[in-house]
Amino acid sequence: MTKTPGAPPPTLTSIARSLGLSPATISNVYNHPERVSDDVRERVLATAEAVGYAGPDAAARRFRRGKSETIGVVFTDEMPFALADPASVALLAGLSTTLQEARLNLLLLPTGPPVGASRVSNVMGAVVDGFVFYSVPEGDPHLDAALRRRLPTVVVDEPRDGLTADWVGLDDRAAAAELGQHLAHLGHRKVGVITSRLGRARYNGPADEDRWTQAVYSVQRNRIAGLRDGLGGVPLVVEERFENAVESGAAALQALLQRHPDLTAICCFGDVLAIGALDAARRQGLSVPGDLTITGFDDIPEAGRVGLTTVSQPLVEKGRIAGEMLLSHALAETPRRRFLPTSLEVRATSGPPRP
């Protein structure tokens, strides 16, 4: 195994894989050399030197010392949904890779959807060394409870503003504006939006401007605003769905077209919603993009397979960086913000409106 220019940096896991050893064995070479044979130790150190691997992160060792060695991951959703959502799964893959290399455990903490009885006790009583919060609304009581515990905490995506915790995510407004510019260039002026929840209460239906500009989910609020920016301020017709699911996207598309049959493009702020909208459009005999342009957001694997025009974001990398920020929390003097890049992937589902 030799270092290849442009390759990802070597990790404990990649060293273990190249030698056919377990990550625990590689860790023992650095932390407990007495537990491995001289031959194994020499092989590991020679390989590490060849690829420029300096050993386990010192910040990770400091983070672990004398603690529970467990990180709590909080979703404001039921666990079955969180584990079925491709974007959530990709984020967890990146986060778990970082935590595994630091020999830390991951504890999923269900809080349930943001309605009904709160499960703040799950956060207050969790035996963890820190938290990662993934996409929770502004004023979320679970996040407030975690911050009161004064444990290292990283917020992924939202909320973004007014935090005393580290944050990693996107410039959602700029990313959606790029999409809006693409549609404007194609000639679209009658555009609909399908968005996941804007508020805490379960609601499915039209969302007027007052509703989306006051949304407690800043990601959706900023994406809708950015899309309008990119389109030059043209009015948008917004349809909200509480659940980010294929069925929700299909139902939302039908509702939009029943009320506004003159729409020429529909932007879905989530690829899962867009895939549902594509299915519904084709069941109605509509050609995509001949009769209707449909776009998504995230660039999950299925998006590429169906030819979906979408905004791509580094989902796995976002999870990995969230883990790294958590491990290096003690080294940061003030809360940090990390904006990740996005790109517009133009594929087969977008085209000019019919004359």
mmCIF file of C-alpha atoms in Angstrom:
data_model
loop_
_atom_site.group_PDB
_atom_site.id
_atom_site.type_symbol
_atom_site.label_atom_id
_atom_site.label_comp_id
_atom_site.label_asym_id
_atom_site.label_seq_id
_atom_site.Cartn_x
_atom_site.Cartn_y
_atom_site.Cartn_z
ATOM 1 C CA MET A 1 0.000 0.000 0.000
ATOM 2 C CA THR A 2 1.531 3.313 -1.124
ATOM 3 C CA LYS A 3 0.231 6.837 -1.034
ATOM 4 C CA THR A 4 -1.524 7.881 -4.266
ATOM 5 C CA PRO A 5 -1.631 11.577 -5.229
ATOM 6 C CA GLY A 6 -5.137 12.981 -4.829
ATOM 7 C CA ALA A 7 -6.330 9.987 -2.762
ATOM 8 C CA PRO A 8 -8.267 10.524 0.493
ATOM 9 C CA PRO A 9 -6.030 10.787 3.582
ATOM 10 C CA PRO A 10 -5.187 7.433 5.179
ATOM 11 C CA THR A 11 -7.169 6.387 8.222
ATOM 12 C CA LEU A 12 -6.998 3.689 10.829
ATOM 13 C CA THR A 13 -9.721 1.821 8.946
ATOM 14 C CA SER A 14 -7.973 2.031 5.563
ATOM 15 C CA ILE A 15 -4.701 0.773 7.088
ATOM 16 C CA ALA A 16 -6.548 -2.157 8.667
ATOM 17 C CA ARG A 17 -8.298 -2.998 5.401
ATOM 18 C CA SER A 18 -5.075 -2.953 3.390
ATOM 19 C CA LEU A 19 -3.369 -5.361 5.803
ATOM 20 C CA GLY A 20 -6.361 -7.616 6.410
ATOM 21 C CA LEU A 21 -6.378 -6.747 10.106
ATOM 22 C CA SER A 22 -9.064 -5.385 12.413
ATOM 23 C CA PRO A 23 -9.193 -1.677 13.306
ATOM 24 C CA ALA A 24 -8.754 -2.726 16.951
ATOM 25 C CA THR A 25 -5.420 -4.345 16.098
ATOM 26 C CA ILE A 26 -4.186 -1.180 14.371
ATOM 27 C CA SER A 27 -5.303 0.863 17.381
ATOM 28 C CA ASN A 28 -3.418 -1.465 19.728
ATOM 29 C CA VAL A 29 -0.197 -0.928 17.786
ATOM 30 C CA TYR A 30 -0.327 2.745 18.795
ATOM 31 C CA ASN A 31 -2.099 2.637 22.145
ATOM 32 C CA HIS A 32 -1.273 -0.834 23.556
ATOM 33 C CA PRO A 33 1.762 -2.181 21.636
ATOM 34 C CA GLU A 34 2.248 -4.917 24.224
ATOM 35 C CA ARG A 35 -0.932 -6.575 22.939
ATOM 36 C CA VAL A 36 0.387 -7.264 19.425
ATOM 37 C CA SER A 37 3.297 -9.294 18.104
ATOM 38 C CA ASP A 38 6.507 -7.659 16.909
ATOM 39 C CA ASP A 39 5.789 -8.828 13.356
ATOM 40 C CA VAL A 40 2.315 -7.264 13.255
ATOM 41 C CA ARG A 41 3.571 -4.044 14.826
ATOM 42 C CA GLU A 42 6.374 -3.707 12.271
ATOM 43 C CA ARG A 43 4.015 -4.390 9.353
ATOM 44 C CA VAL A 44 1.537 -1.791 10.560
ATOM 45 C CA LEU A 45 4.140 0.897 11.236
ATOM 46 C CA ALA A 46 5.866 0.295 7.881
ATOM 47 C CA THR A 47 2.566 0.600 6.015
ATOM 48 C CA ALA A 48 1.565 3.678 7.994
ATOM 49 C CA GLU A 49 4.877 5.374 7.201
ATOM 50 C CA ALA A 50 4.530 4.563 3.486
ATOM 51 C CA VAL A 51 1.133 6.273 3.235
ATOM 52 C CA GLY A 52 1.788 9.096 5.682
ATOM 53 C CA TYR A 53 -0.510 7.938 8.488
ATOM 54 C CA ALA A 54 0.557 9.475 11.797
ATOM 55 C CA GLY A 55 -1.599 7.368 14.093
ATOM 56 C CA PRO A 56 -4.913 7.879 15.920
ATOM 57 C CA ASP A 57 -5.981 11.466 16.445
ATOM 58 C CA ALA A 58 -4.690 12.940 19.698
ATOM 59 C CA ALA A 59 -7.879 14.978 20.090
ATOM 60 C CA ALA A 60 -9.884 11.771 19.944
ATOM 61 C CA ARG A 61 -7.772 10.262 22.725
ATOM 62 C CA ARG A 62 -8.321 13.335 24.892
ATOM 63 C CA PHE A 63 -12.045 13.186 24.157
ATOM 64 C CA ARG A 64 -12.272 9.554 25.269
ATOM 65 C CA ARG A 65 -10.202 9.702 28.432
ATOM 66 C CA GLY A 66 -12.256 8.883 31.502
ATOM 67 C CA LYS A 67 -15.640 9.162 29.794
ATOM 68 C CA SER A 68 -18.472 6.996 28.492
ATOM 69 C CA GLU A 69 -16.958 6.750 24.973
ATOM 70 C CA THR A 70 -20.447 7.244 23.493
ATOM 71 C CA ILE A 71 -21.893 10.025 21.338
ATOM 72 C CA GLY A 72 -25.629 10.675 21.170
ATOM 73 C CA VAL A 73 -27.178 11.374 17.759
ATOM 74 C CA VAL A 74 -30.540 13.130 17.916
ATOM 75 C CA PHE A 75 -33.167 13.177 15.155
ATOM 76 C CA THR A 76 -36.490 14.938 15.613
ATOM 77 C CA ASP A 77 -38.164 11.991 13.939
ATOM 78 C CA GLU A 78 -39.069 8.426 14.740
ATOM 79 C CA MET A 79 -36.123 6.066 14.242
ATOM 80 C CA PRO A 80 -37.743 3.951 11.474
ATOM 81 C CA PHE A 81 -38.094 7.057 9.323
ATOM 82 C CA ALA A 82 -34.617 8.362 10.092
ATOM 83 C CA LEU A 83 -33.052 5.026 9.159
ATOM 84 C CA ALA A 84 -35.073 4.773 5.928
ATOM 85 C CA ASP A 85 -34.237 8.263 4.662
ATOM 86 C CA PRO A 86 -31.266 8.032 2.244
ATOM 87 C CA ALA A 87 -29.857 11.429 3.233
ATOM 88 C CA SER A 88 -29.956 10.513 6.932
ATOM 89 C CA VAL A 89 -28.341 7.141 6.257
ATOM 90 C CA ALA A 90 -25.509 8.778 4.295
ATOM 91 C CA LEU A 91 -24.891 11.269 7.091
ATOM 92 C CA LEU A 92 -24.782 8.467 9.661
ATOM 93 C CA ALA A 93 -22.316 6.545 7.494
ATOM 94 C CA GLY A 94 -19.882 9.461 7.521
ATOM 95 C CA LEU A 95 -20.357 10.159 11.219
ATOM 96 C CA SER A 96 -19.953 6.524 12.241
ATOM 97 C CA THR A 97 -16.708 6.250 10.251
ATOM 98 C CA THR A 98 -15.159 9.117 12.206
ATOM 99 C CA LEU A 99 -16.403 7.799 15.538
ATOM 100 C CA GLN A 100 -15.213 4.258 14.794
ATOM 101 C CA GLU A 101 -11.722 5.500 14.057
ATOM 102 C CA ALA A 102 -11.773 7.310 17.413
ATOM 103 C CA ARG A 103 -13.067 4.130 19.115
ATOM 104 C CA LEU A 104 -16.270 5.859 20.167
ATOM 105 C CA ASN A 105 -19.769 4.416 20.178
ATOM 106 C CA LEU A 106 -22.852 5.930 18.578
ATOM 107 C CA LEU A 107 -26.199 6.046 20.391
ATOM 108 C CA LEU A 108 -29.319 6.961 18.403
ATOM 109 C CA LEU A 109 -31.735 8.954 20.533
ATOM 110 C CA PRO A 110 -35.326 9.014 19.256
ATOM 111 C CA THR A 111 -37.253 12.128 20.198
ATOM 112 C CA GLY A 112 -40.236 11.549 17.938
ATOM 113 C CA PRO A 113 -41.708 14.078 15.509
ATOM 114 C CA PRO A 114 -42.037 17.671 16.777
ATOM 115 C CA VAL A 115 -45.617 17.201 17.964
ATOM 116 C CA GLY A 116 -47.188 15.566 20.986
ATOM 117 C CA ALA A 117 -45.253 14.562 24.098
ATOM 118 C CA SER A 118 -41.617 15.660 24.203
ATOM 119 C CA ARG A 119 -38.864 13.175 25.038
ATOM 120 C CA VAL A 120 -36.443 15.682 26.520
ATOM 121 C CA SER A 121 -35.686 13.080 29.210
ATOM 122 C CA ASN A 122 -33.984 10.969 26.543
ATOM 123 C CA VAL A 123 -31.477 13.766 26.060
ATOM 124 C CA MET A 124 -31.151 14.808 29.708
ATOM 125 C CA GLY A 125 -30.612 11.245 30.912
ATOM 126 C CA ALA A 126 -28.422 9.896 28.108
ATOM 127 C CA VAL A 127 -25.024 8.624 29.273
ATOM 128 C CA VAL A 128 -22.990 10.251 26.509
ATOM 129 C CA ASP A 129 -19.920 12.455 26.083
ATOM 130 C CA GLY A 130 -21.471 14.716 23.451
ATOM 131 C CA PHE A 131 -24.288 15.180 20.963
ATOM 132 C CA VAL A 132 -24.830 15.519 17.242
ATOM 133 C CA PHE A 133 -28.203 17.055 16.329
ATOM 134 C CA TYR A 134 -29.447 16.506 12.796
ATOM 135 C CA SER A 135 -31.916 18.988 11.324
ATOM 136 C CA VAL A 136 -34.114 20.114 14.204
ATOM 137 C CA PRO A 137 -36.426 23.172 14.297
ATOM 138 C CA GLU A 138 -35.548 26.505 15.834
ATOM 139 C CA GLY A 139 -36.349 26.540 19.538
ATOM 140 C CA ASP A 140 -36.163 22.748 19.762
ATOM 141 C CA PRO A 141 -36.420 21.706 23.452
ATOM 142 C CA HIS A 142 -34.141 18.702 22.972
ATOM 143 C CA LEU A 143 -31.315 20.878 21.678
ATOM 144 C CA ASP A 144 -31.873 23.330 24.512
ATOM 145 C CA ALA A 145 -31.664 20.449 26.989
ATOM 146 C CA ALA A 146 -28.406 19.209 25.481
ATOM 147 C CA LEU A 147 -26.824 22.665 25.618
ATOM 148 C CA ARG A 148 -27.802 22.980 29.281
ATOM 149 C CA ARG A 149 -25.688 19.895 29.958
ATOM 150 C CA ARG A 150 -22.634 21.765 28.588
ATOM 151 C CA LEU A 151 -21.412 18.751 26.662
ATOM 152 C CA PRO A 152 -19.689 19.085 23.269
ATOM 153 C CA THR A 153 -22.478 19.506 20.707
ATOM 154 C CA VAL A 154 -22.536 19.801 16.920
ATOM 155 C CA VAL A 155 -25.636 20.808 14.964
ATOM 156 C CA VAL A 156 -25.967 19.554 11.397
ATOM 157 C CA ASP A 157 -27.992 21.706 8.939
ATOM 158 C CA GLU A 158 -30.435 23.421 11.280
ATOM 159 C CA PRO A 159 -30.933 25.535 13.238
ATOM 160 C CA ARG A 160 -28.037 27.648 12.016
ATOM 161 C CA ASP A 161 -28.318 31.043 13.690
ATOM 162 C CA GLY A 162 -27.926 32.063 17.321
ATOM 163 C CA LEU A 163 -26.154 28.852 18.336
ATOM 164 C CA THR A 164 -23.704 28.305 21.184
ATOM 165 C CA ALA A 165 -22.741 25.002 19.555
ATOM 166 C CA ASP A 166 -20.651 24.116 16.505
ATOM 167 C CA TRP A 167 -22.538 23.907 13.196
ATOM 168 C CA VAL A 168 -21.948 22.252 9.819
ATOM 169 C CA GLY A 169 -24.206 22.488 6.781
ATOM 170 C CA LEU A 170 -24.897 24.326 3.535
ATOM 171 C CA ASP A 171 -25.601 27.798 2.285
ATOM 172 C CA ASP A 172 -29.077 26.577 1.346
ATOM 173 C CA ARG A 173 -30.223 29.916 -0.004
ATOM 174 C CA ALA A 174 -27.287 30.196 -2.426
ATOM 175 C CA ALA A 175 -27.662 26.567 -3.523
ATOM 176 C CA ALA A 176 -31.364 26.992 -4.294
ATOM 177 C CA ALA A 177 -30.671 30.291 -6.058
ATOM 178 C CA GLU A 178 -28.382 28.466 -8.485
ATOM 179 C CA LEU A 179 -31.232 26.077 -9.229
ATOM 180 C CA GLY A 180 -33.590 29.023 -9.751
ATOM 181 C CA GLN A 181 -31.152 30.615 -12.181
ATOM 182 C CA HIS A 182 -31.041 27.376 -14.166
ATOM 183 C CA LEU A 183 -34.837 27.315 -14.449
ATOM 184 C CA ALA A 184 -34.994 30.989 -15.345
ATOM 185 C CA HIS A 185 -32.424 30.423 -18.091
ATOM 186 C CA LEU A 186 -34.620 27.628 -19.464
ATOM 187 C CA GLY A 187 -37.546 30.045 -19.572
ATOM 188 C CA HIS A 188 -39.674 28.921 -16.599
ATOM 189 C CA ARG A 189 -41.829 31.566 -14.944
ATOM 190 C CA LYS A 190 -44.622 29.442 -13.442
ATOM 191 C CA VAL A 191 -42.920 27.380 -10.773
ATOM 192 C CA GLY A 192 -44.258 25.239 -7.937
ATOM 193 C CA VAL A 193 -42.446 24.011 -4.833
ATOM 194 C CA ILE A 194 -42.863 20.808 -2.839
ATOM 195 C CA THR A 195 -41.287 21.107 0.586
ATOM 196 C CA SER A 196 -41.129 18.979 3.701
ATOM 197 C CA ARG A 197 -42.489 20.357 6.968
ATOM 198 C CA LEU A 198 -42.254 24.046 7.736
ATOM 199 C CA GLY A 199 -43.774 23.909 11.215
ATOM 200 C CA ARG A 200 -43.954 21.595 14.210
ATOM 201 C CA ALA A 201 -47.621 20.651 13.846
ATOM 202 C CA ARG A 202 -48.630 17.994 11.340
ATOM 203 C CA TYR A 203 -49.872 19.791 8.239
ATOM 204 C CA ASN A 204 -50.273 18.866 4.576
ATOM 205 C CA GLY A 205 -51.443 21.500 2.119
ATOM 206 C CA PRO A 206 -50.733 24.878 0.543
ATOM 207 C CA ALA A 207 -48.177 27.128 2.241
ATOM 208 C CA ASP A 208 -48.593 30.845 1.609
ATOM 209 C CA GLU A 209 -45.717 33.307 1.826
ATOM 210 C CA ASP A 210 -46.362 34.139 5.467
ATOM 211 C CA ARG A 211 -46.107 30.466 6.382
ATOM 212 C CA TRP A 212 -42.843 29.710 4.618
ATOM 213 C CA THR A 213 -41.100 32.966 5.535
ATOM 214 C CA GLN A 214 -41.868 32.254 9.215
ATOM 215 C CA ALA A 215 -40.980 28.548 9.102
ATOM 216 C CA VAL A 216 -39.141 27.174 12.148
ATOM 217 C CA TYR A 217 -37.157 24.916 9.806
ATOM 218 C CA SER A 218 -34.527 27.286 8.450
ATOM 219 C CA VAL A 219 -33.304 24.926 5.722
ATOM 220 C CA GLN A 220 -36.676 24.876 3.963
ATOM 221 C CA ARG A 221 -37.226 28.590 4.537
ATOM 222 C CA ASN A 222 -33.862 29.470 2.998
ATOM 223 C CA ARG A 223 -34.265 27.111 0.055
ATOM 224 C CA ILE A 224 -37.616 28.590 -0.945
ATOM 225 C CA ALA A 225 -36.226 32.121 -0.584
ATOM 226 C CA GLY A 226 -33.148 31.216 -2.607
ATOM 227 C CA LEU A 227 -35.198 29.660 -5.394
ATOM 228 C CA ARG A 228 -37.226 32.849 -5.671
ATOM 229 C CA ASP A 229 -33.995 34.872 -5.718
ATOM 230 C CA GLY A 230 -32.660 32.831 -8.625
ATOM 231 C CA LEU A 231 -35.919 33.131 -10.547
ATOM 232 C CA GLY A 232 -35.796 36.889 -10.303
ATOM 233 C CA GLY A 233 -38.562 37.216 -7.732
ATOM 234 C CA VAL A 234 -41.365 35.450 -9.620
ATOM 235 C CA PRO A 235 -44.208 34.273 -7.325
ATOM 236 C CA LEU A 236 -43.958 30.667 -6.141
ATOM 237 C CA VAL A 237 -46.737 28.201 -5.395
ATOM 238 C CA VAL A 238 -45.694 26.140 -2.362
ATOM 239 C CA GLU A 239 -47.128 22.787 -1.247
ATOM 240 C CA GLU A 240 -46.075 21.444 2.154
ATOM 241 C CA ARG A 241 -45.908 17.843 3.321
ATOM 242 C CA PHE A 242 -45.177 16.823 6.907
ATOM 243 C CA GLU A 243 -43.354 13.629 5.952
ATOM 244 C CA ASN A 244 -40.414 13.504 3.575
ATOM 245 C CA ALA A 245 -41.561 10.408 1.693
ATOM 246 C CA VAL A 246 -42.172 9.231 -1.871
ATOM 247 C CA GLU A 247 -45.908 9.084 -1.228
ATOM 248 C CA SER A 248 -45.845 12.683 0.024
ATOM 249 C CA GLY A 249 -44.150 13.874 -3.155
ATOM 250 C CA ALA A 250 -46.720 12.127 -5.319
ATOM 251 C CA ALA A 251 -49.675 13.550 -3.385
ATOM 252 C CA ALA A 252 -48.177 17.041 -3.380
ATOM 253 C CA LEU A 253 -47.673 17.043 -7.145
ATOM 254 C CA GLN A 254 -51.283 16.038 -7.720
ATOM 255 C CA ALA A 255 -52.489 18.803 -5.382
ATOM 256 C CA LEU A 256 -50.333 21.432 -7.083
ATOM 257 C CA LEU A 257 -51.438 20.557 -10.599
ATOM 258 C CA GLN A 258 -55.111 20.416 -9.608
ATOM 259 C CA ARG A 259 -54.926 23.999 -8.348
ATOM 260 C CA HIS A 260 -52.359 25.308 -10.837
ATOM 261 C CA PRO A 261 -52.416 23.272 -14.056
ATOM 262 C CA ASP A 262 -50.336 25.942 -15.812
ATOM 263 C CA LEU A 263 -47.168 25.198 -13.790
ATOM 264 C CA THR A 264 -44.197 24.358 -16.017
ATOM 265 C CA ALA A 265 -41.675 23.371 -13.320
ATOM 266 C CA ILE A 266 -41.859 21.881 -9.840
ATOM 267 C CA CYS A 267 -38.903 22.085 -7.459
ATOM 268 C CA CYS A 268 -38.844 19.490 -4.689
ATOM 269 C CA PHE A 269 -36.650 20.281 -1.715
ATOM 270 C CA GLY A 270 -35.672 16.674 -1.187
ATOM 271 C CA ASP A 271 -34.898 13.988 -3.762
ATOM 272 C CA VAL A 272 -37.303 11.560 -2.100
ATOM 273 C CA LEU A 273 -40.145 14.017 -2.690
ATOM 274 C CA ALA A 274 -38.985 14.527 -6.278
ATOM 275 C CA ILE A 275 -38.976 10.787 -6.993
ATOM 276 C CA GLY A 276 -42.578 10.617 -5.782
ATOM 277 C CA ALA A 277 -43.476 13.600 -7.945
ATOM 278 C CA LEU A 278 -41.879 11.948 -10.990
ATOM 279 C CA ASP A 279 -43.933 8.802 -10.432
ATOM 280 C CA ALA A 280 -47.151 10.796 -10.081
ATOM 281 C CA ALA A 281 -46.459 12.904 -13.183
ATOM 282 C CA ARG A 282 -45.869 9.872 -15.343
ATOM 283 C CA ARG A 283 -48.992 8.145 -13.986
ATOM 284 C CA GLN A 284 -50.931 11.199 -15.173
ATOM 285 C CA GLY A 285 -49.465 10.796 -18.641
ATOM 286 C CA LEU A 286 -47.170 13.816 -18.376
ATOM 287 C CA SER A 287 -43.842 13.853 -20.136
ATOM 288 C CA VAL A 288 -40.849 14.900 -18.005
ATOM 289 C CA PRO A 289 -39.363 17.306 -18.966
ATOM 290 C CA GLY A 290 -41.512 17.837 -22.089
ATOM 291 C CA ASP A 291 -44.678 18.747 -20.176
ATOM 292 C CA LEU A 292 -43.187 19.424 -16.757
ATOM 293 C CA THR A 293 -39.703 19.970 -15.351
ATOM 294 C CA ILE A 294 -39.108 18.338 -11.961
ATOM 295 C CA THR A 295 -36.026 18.918 -9.784
ATOM 296 C CA GLY A 296 -34.764 17.677 -6.437
ATOM 297 C CA PHE A 297 -32.238 18.457 -3.729
ATOM 298 C CA ASP A 298 -29.552 16.237 -2.066
ATOM 299 C CA ASP A 299 -28.371 13.957 -4.902
ATOM 300 C CA ILE A 300 -29.034 10.618 -3.221
ATOM 301 C CA PRO A 301 -27.998 7.547 -5.290
ATOM 302 C CA GLU A 302 -31.505 7.046 -6.685
ATOM 303 C CA ALA A 303 -31.433 10.585 -8.122
ATOM 304 C CA GLY A 304 -28.688 9.640 -10.552
ATOM 305 C CA ARG A 305 -30.432 6.425 -11.538
ATOM 306 C CA VAL A 306 -33.654 8.221 -12.516
ATOM 307 C CA GLY A 307 -31.865 11.122 -14.226
ATOM 308 C CA LEU A 308 -33.064 13.722 -11.726
ATOM 309 C CA THR A 309 -31.777 17.278 -11.996
ATOM 310 C CA THR A 310 -30.849 18.124 -8.423
ATOM 311 C CA VAL A 311 -28.596 20.069 -6.094
ATOM 312 C CA SER A 312 -25.801 17.796 -4.907
ATOM 313 C CA GLN A 313 -24.423 18.036 -1.404
ATOM 314 C CA PRO A 314 -21.679 15.932 0.283
ATOM 315 C CA LEU A 315 -23.890 13.944 2.656
ATOM 316 C CA VAL A 316 -21.302 11.402 3.825
ATOM 317 C CA GLU A 317 -18.630 14.065 4.134
ATOM 318 C CA LYS A 318 -20.997 16.180 6.212
ATOM 319 C CA GLY A 319 -21.334 13.366 8.734
ATOM 320 C CA ARG A 320 -17.580 12.820 8.811
ATOM 321 C CA ILE A 321 -16.915 16.509 9.428
ATOM 322 C CA ALA A 322 -19.556 16.658 12.172
ATOM 323 C CA GLY A 323 -17.670 13.890 13.949
ATOM 324 C CA GLU A 324 -14.339 15.643 13.541
ATOM 325 C CA MET A 325 -15.762 18.896 14.899
ATOM 326 C CA LEU A 326 -17.107 17.054 17.908
ATOM 327 C CA LEU A 327 -13.735 15.415 18.621
ATOM 328 C CA SER A 328 -11.875 18.716 18.348
ATOM 329 C CA HIS A 329 -14.421 20.626 20.423
ATOM 330 C CA ALA A 330 -11.992 21.216 23.294
ATOM 331 C CA LEU A 331 -9.557 22.938 20.909
ATOM 332 C CA ALA A 332 -12.111 25.542 19.745
ATOM 333 C CA GLU A 333 -12.398 28.819 21.620
ATOM 334 C CA THR A 334 -15.713 29.883 20.080
ATOM 335 C CA PRO A 335 -18.551 28.060 18.254
ATOM 336 C CA ARG A 336 -17.487 27.173 14.724
ATOM 337 C CA ARG A 337 -19.433 27.209 11.444
ATOM 338 C CA ARG A 338 -18.487 25.031 8.515
ATOM 339 C CA PHE A 339 -20.179 25.598 5.153
ATOM 340 C CA LEU A 340 -19.895 22.721 2.683
ATOM 341 C CA PRO A 341 -19.956 23.062 -1.107
ATOM 342 C CA THR A 342 -22.931 22.232 -3.325
ATOM 343 C CA SER A 343 -23.258 21.800 -7.081
ATOM 344 C CA LEU A 344 -26.145 21.780 -9.518
ATOM 345 C CA GLU A 345 -26.377 18.435 -11.342
ATOM 346 C CA VAL A 346 -28.335 19.029 -14.547
ATOM 347 C CA ARG A 347 -29.825 15.761 -15.810
ATOM 348 C CA ALA A 348 -32.776 14.559 -17.843
ATOM 349 C CA THR A 349 -35.725 15.888 -15.815
ATOM 350 C CA SER A 350 -35.228 19.593 -16.584
ATOM 351 C CA GLY A 351 -35.818 21.349 -19.878
ATOM 352 C CA PRO A 352 -37.520 24.416 -21.346
ATOM 353 C CA PRO A 353 -41.291 24.841 -21.029
ATOM 354 C CA ARG A 354 -43.462 24.091 -24.016
ATOM 355 C CA PRO A 355 -43.986 27.156 -26.270
#
